[in-house]
Coordinates of C-alpha atoms in Angstrom, one line a residue:
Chain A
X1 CA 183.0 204.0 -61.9
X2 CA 182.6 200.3 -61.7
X3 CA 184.5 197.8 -59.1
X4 CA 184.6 195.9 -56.3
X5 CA 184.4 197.5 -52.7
X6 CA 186.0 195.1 -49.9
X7 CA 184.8 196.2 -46.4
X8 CA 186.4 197.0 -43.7
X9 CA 190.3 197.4 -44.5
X10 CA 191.1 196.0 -41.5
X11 CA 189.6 193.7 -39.0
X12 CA 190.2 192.4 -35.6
X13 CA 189.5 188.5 -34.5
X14 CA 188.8 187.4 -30.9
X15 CA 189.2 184.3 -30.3
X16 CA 186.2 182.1 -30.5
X17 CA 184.5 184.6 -32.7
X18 CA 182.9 184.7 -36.2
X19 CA 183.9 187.7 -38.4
X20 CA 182.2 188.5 -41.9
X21 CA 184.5 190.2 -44.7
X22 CA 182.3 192.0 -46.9
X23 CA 182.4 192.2 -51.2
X24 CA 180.5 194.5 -53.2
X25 CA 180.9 194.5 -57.0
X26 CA 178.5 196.9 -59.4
X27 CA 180.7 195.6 -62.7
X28 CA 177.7 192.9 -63.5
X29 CA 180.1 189.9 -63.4
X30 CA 178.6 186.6 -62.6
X31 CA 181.7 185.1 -61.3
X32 CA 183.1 186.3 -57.6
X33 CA 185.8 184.6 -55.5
X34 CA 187.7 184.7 -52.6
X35 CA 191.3 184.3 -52.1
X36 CA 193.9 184.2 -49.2
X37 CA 197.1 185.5 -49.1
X38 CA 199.8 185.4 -46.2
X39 CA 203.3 187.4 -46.3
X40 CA 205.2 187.0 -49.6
X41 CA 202.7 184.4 -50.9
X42 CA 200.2 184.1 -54.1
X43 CA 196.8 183.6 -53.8
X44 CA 195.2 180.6 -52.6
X45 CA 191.4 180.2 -53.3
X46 CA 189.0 179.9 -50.3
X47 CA 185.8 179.6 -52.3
X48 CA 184.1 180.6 -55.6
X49 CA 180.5 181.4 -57.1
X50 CA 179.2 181.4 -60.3
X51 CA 175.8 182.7 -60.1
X52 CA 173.9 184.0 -57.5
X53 CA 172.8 181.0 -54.9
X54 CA 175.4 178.5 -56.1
X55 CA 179.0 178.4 -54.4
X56 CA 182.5 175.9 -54.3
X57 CA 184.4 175.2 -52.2
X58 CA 187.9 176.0 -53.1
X59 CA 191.8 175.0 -52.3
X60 CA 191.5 176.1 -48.5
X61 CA 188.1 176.1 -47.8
X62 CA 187.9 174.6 -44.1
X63 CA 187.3 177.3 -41.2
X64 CA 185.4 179.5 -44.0
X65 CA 182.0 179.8 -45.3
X66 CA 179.7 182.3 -47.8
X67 CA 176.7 183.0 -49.3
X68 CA 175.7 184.5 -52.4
X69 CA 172.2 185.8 -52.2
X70 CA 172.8 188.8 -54.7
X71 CA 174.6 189.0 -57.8
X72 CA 176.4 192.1 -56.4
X73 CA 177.5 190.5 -53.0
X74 CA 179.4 187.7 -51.6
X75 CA 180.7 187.7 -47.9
X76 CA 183.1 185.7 -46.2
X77 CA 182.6 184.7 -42.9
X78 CA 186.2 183.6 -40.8
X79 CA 184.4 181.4 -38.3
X80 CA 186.0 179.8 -34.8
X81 CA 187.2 176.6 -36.6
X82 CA 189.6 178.8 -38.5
X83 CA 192.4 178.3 -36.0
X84 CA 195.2 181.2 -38.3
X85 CA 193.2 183.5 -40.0
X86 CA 195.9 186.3 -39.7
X87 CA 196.0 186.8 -43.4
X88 CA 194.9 189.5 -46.5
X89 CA 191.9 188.8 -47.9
X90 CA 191.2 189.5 -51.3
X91 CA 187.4 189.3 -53.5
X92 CA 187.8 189.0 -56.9
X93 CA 185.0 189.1 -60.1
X94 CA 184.9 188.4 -63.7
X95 CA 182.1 188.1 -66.6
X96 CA 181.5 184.2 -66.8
X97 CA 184.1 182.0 -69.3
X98 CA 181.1 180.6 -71.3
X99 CA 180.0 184.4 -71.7
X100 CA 182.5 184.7 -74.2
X101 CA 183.2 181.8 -76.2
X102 CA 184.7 179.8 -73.6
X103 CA 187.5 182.5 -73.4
X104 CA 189.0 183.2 -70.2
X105 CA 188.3 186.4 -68.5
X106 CA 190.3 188.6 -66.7
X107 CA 189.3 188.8 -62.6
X108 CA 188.9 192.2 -61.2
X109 CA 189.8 192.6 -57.4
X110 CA 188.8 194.9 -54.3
X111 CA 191.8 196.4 -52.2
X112 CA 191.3 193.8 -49.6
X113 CA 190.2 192.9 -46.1
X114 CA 193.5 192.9 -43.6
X115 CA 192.3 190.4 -40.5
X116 CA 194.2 190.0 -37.1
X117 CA 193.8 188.0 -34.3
X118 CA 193.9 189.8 -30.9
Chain B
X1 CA 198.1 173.8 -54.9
X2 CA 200.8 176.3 -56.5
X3 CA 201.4 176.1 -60.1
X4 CA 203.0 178.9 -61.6
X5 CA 206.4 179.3 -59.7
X6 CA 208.0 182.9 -60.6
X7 CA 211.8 183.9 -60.7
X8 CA 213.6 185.5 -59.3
X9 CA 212.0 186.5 -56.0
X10 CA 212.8 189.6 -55.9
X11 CA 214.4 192.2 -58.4
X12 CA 216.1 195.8 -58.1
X13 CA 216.8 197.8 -61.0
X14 CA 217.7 201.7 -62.0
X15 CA 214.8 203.6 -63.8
X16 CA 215.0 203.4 -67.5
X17 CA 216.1 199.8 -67.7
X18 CA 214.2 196.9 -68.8
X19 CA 212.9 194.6 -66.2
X20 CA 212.3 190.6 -66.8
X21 CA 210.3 188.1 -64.9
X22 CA 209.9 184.3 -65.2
X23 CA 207.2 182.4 -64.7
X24 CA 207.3 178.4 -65.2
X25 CA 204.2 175.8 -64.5
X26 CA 203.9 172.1 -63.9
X27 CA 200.4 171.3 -66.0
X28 CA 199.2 172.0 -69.3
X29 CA 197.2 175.4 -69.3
X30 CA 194.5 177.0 -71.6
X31 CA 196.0 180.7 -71.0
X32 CA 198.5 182.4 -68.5
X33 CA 197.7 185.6 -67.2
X34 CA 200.2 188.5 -65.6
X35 CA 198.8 190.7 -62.8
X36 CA 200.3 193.5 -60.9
X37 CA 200.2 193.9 -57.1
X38 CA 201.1 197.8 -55.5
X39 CA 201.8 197.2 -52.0
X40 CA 198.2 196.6 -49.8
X41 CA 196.5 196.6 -52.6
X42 CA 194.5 194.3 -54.5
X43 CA 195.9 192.5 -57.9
X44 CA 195.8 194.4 -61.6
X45 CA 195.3 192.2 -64.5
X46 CA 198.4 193.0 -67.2
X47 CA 197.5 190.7 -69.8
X48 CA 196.4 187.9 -70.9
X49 CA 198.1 185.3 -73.7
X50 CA 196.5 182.0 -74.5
X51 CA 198.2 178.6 -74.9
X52 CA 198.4 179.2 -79.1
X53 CA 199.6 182.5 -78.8
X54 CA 203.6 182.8 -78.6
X55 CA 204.2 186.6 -77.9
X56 CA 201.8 189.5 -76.9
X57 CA 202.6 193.0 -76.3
X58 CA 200.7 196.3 -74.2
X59 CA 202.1 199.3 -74.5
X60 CA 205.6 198.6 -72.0
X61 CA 204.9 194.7 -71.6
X62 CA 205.9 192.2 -73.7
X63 CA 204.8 188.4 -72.5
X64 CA 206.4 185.6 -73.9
X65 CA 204.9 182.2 -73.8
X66 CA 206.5 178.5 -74.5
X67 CA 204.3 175.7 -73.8
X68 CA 206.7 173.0 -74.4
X69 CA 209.1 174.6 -72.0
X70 CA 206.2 175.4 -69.7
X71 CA 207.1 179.2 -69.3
X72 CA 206.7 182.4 -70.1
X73 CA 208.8 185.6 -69.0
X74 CA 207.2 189.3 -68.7
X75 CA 209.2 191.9 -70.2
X76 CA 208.9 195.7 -68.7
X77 CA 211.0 198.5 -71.2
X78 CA 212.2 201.3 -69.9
X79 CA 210.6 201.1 -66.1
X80 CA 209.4 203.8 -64.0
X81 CA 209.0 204.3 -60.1
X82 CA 205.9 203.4 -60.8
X83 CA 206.4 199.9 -62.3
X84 CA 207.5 199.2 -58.5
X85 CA 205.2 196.4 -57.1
X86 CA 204.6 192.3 -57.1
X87 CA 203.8 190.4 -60.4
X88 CA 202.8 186.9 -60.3
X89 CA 201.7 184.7 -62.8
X90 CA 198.6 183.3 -63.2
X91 CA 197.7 179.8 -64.9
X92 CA 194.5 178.0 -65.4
X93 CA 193.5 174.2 -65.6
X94 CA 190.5 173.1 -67.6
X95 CA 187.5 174.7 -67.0
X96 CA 186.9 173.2 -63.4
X97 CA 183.0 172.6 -63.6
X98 CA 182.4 175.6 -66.1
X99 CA 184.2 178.1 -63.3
X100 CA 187.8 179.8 -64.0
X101 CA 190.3 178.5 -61.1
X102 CA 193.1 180.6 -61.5
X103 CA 196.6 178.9 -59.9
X104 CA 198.2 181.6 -58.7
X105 CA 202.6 181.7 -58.1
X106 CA 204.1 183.3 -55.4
X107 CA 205.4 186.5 -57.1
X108 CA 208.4 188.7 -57.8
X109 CA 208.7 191.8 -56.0
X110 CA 210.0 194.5 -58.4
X111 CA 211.7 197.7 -56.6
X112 CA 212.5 200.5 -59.4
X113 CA 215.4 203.2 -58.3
X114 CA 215.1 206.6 -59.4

């Protein structure tokens, strides 16, 4: 079955210390984002790609940085300068807008990435 | 930024009644989309209307959508134990640079009694 695989489930910060979130997807989609989401809040956008090799930054994009060398793959990395990353992490991907007249797509997300700070 | 604010909060209900969520946004919008959220788990999309559509239906959902109001409510018929999770609302701006920037609101936390 097709989807997207977030890896690990959880994930422990020391302080002064870079930690990569990891985002698989075999559903084909051009499109893969990440978003933030803290205790009883929506989803804030960290950063977004389109294709493979091109990223933006999104709404909350300071502390955070990615790469998108694959098409299937796009990890985060919570860096140092990310002073509260407590937080649930969520990857999401969809087919591209222009892929279908311009129309919207739905985004498809992993189960998330749980990070704490020791 | 938030756009789509939801309402109320947080919602209890008895299995077998209906179950009715607001959502209402500050911008103009090309679609509004509904997704569902199960505890610790990532999001679901529901459905999708778009900005000249009024009323859409899936099976138990009905979405209602009034742009000169700026809102739209989600409908759930006869819920189950199930239907217990977060829904938030999901609105979108202009294509931003040919990518989809969802605005997502802060959700309404359904709990279903049996």
């Amino acid at each position: 079955d097709g989807g997207i695989t977030q890896s690990p489930k959880y994930l422990f910060r020391k302080e002064g210390q870079n930690v990569t979130l990891s985002c698989e997807q075999n559903l084909n989609h051009d499109a893969m984002y990440w978003y933030r989401q803290d205790p009883g809040q929506g989803l804030r956008l960290i950063y977004y790609s389109q294709i493979v090799n091109d990223f933006q930054k999104g709404d909350i994009a300071e502390g955070y940085s990615v790469s998108r060398e694959k098409k299937e793959s796009f990890p985060l990395t919570v860096t140092s300068a990310q002073k509260n990353p407590t937080a649930f992490y969520l990857c999401a991907s969809s087919r591209r807008p222009w892929a279908a007249q311009g129309a919207y797509q739905p985004q498809h997300f992993g189960d998330g990435t749980r990070l704490s700070i020791l | 930024s938030q756009q789509g604010e939801e309402d109320p909060q947080a919602l209890s209900i008895q299995e077998g009644e209906n179950a009715t969520m607001n959502c209402s946004y500050k911008t103009s919008i090309n679609n509004l989309q509904w997704y569902r959220q199960n505890s610790g788990r990532g999001l679901v999309h529901l459905i999708l209307i778009r900005s000249n559509e009024r009323e859409k239906h899936s099976g138990r959902l009905r979405v209602t959508l009034d742009t000169s109001k700026k809102s739209s409510s989600l409908l759930i018929t006869a819920s189950r134990a199930a239907d217990t999770a977060s829904y938030f609302c999901a609105t979108d701006p202009p294509l931003f640079q040919g990518a989809q920037k969802l605005v997502f609101g802060q959700g309404t936390r359904l709990t279903i009694n049996p």
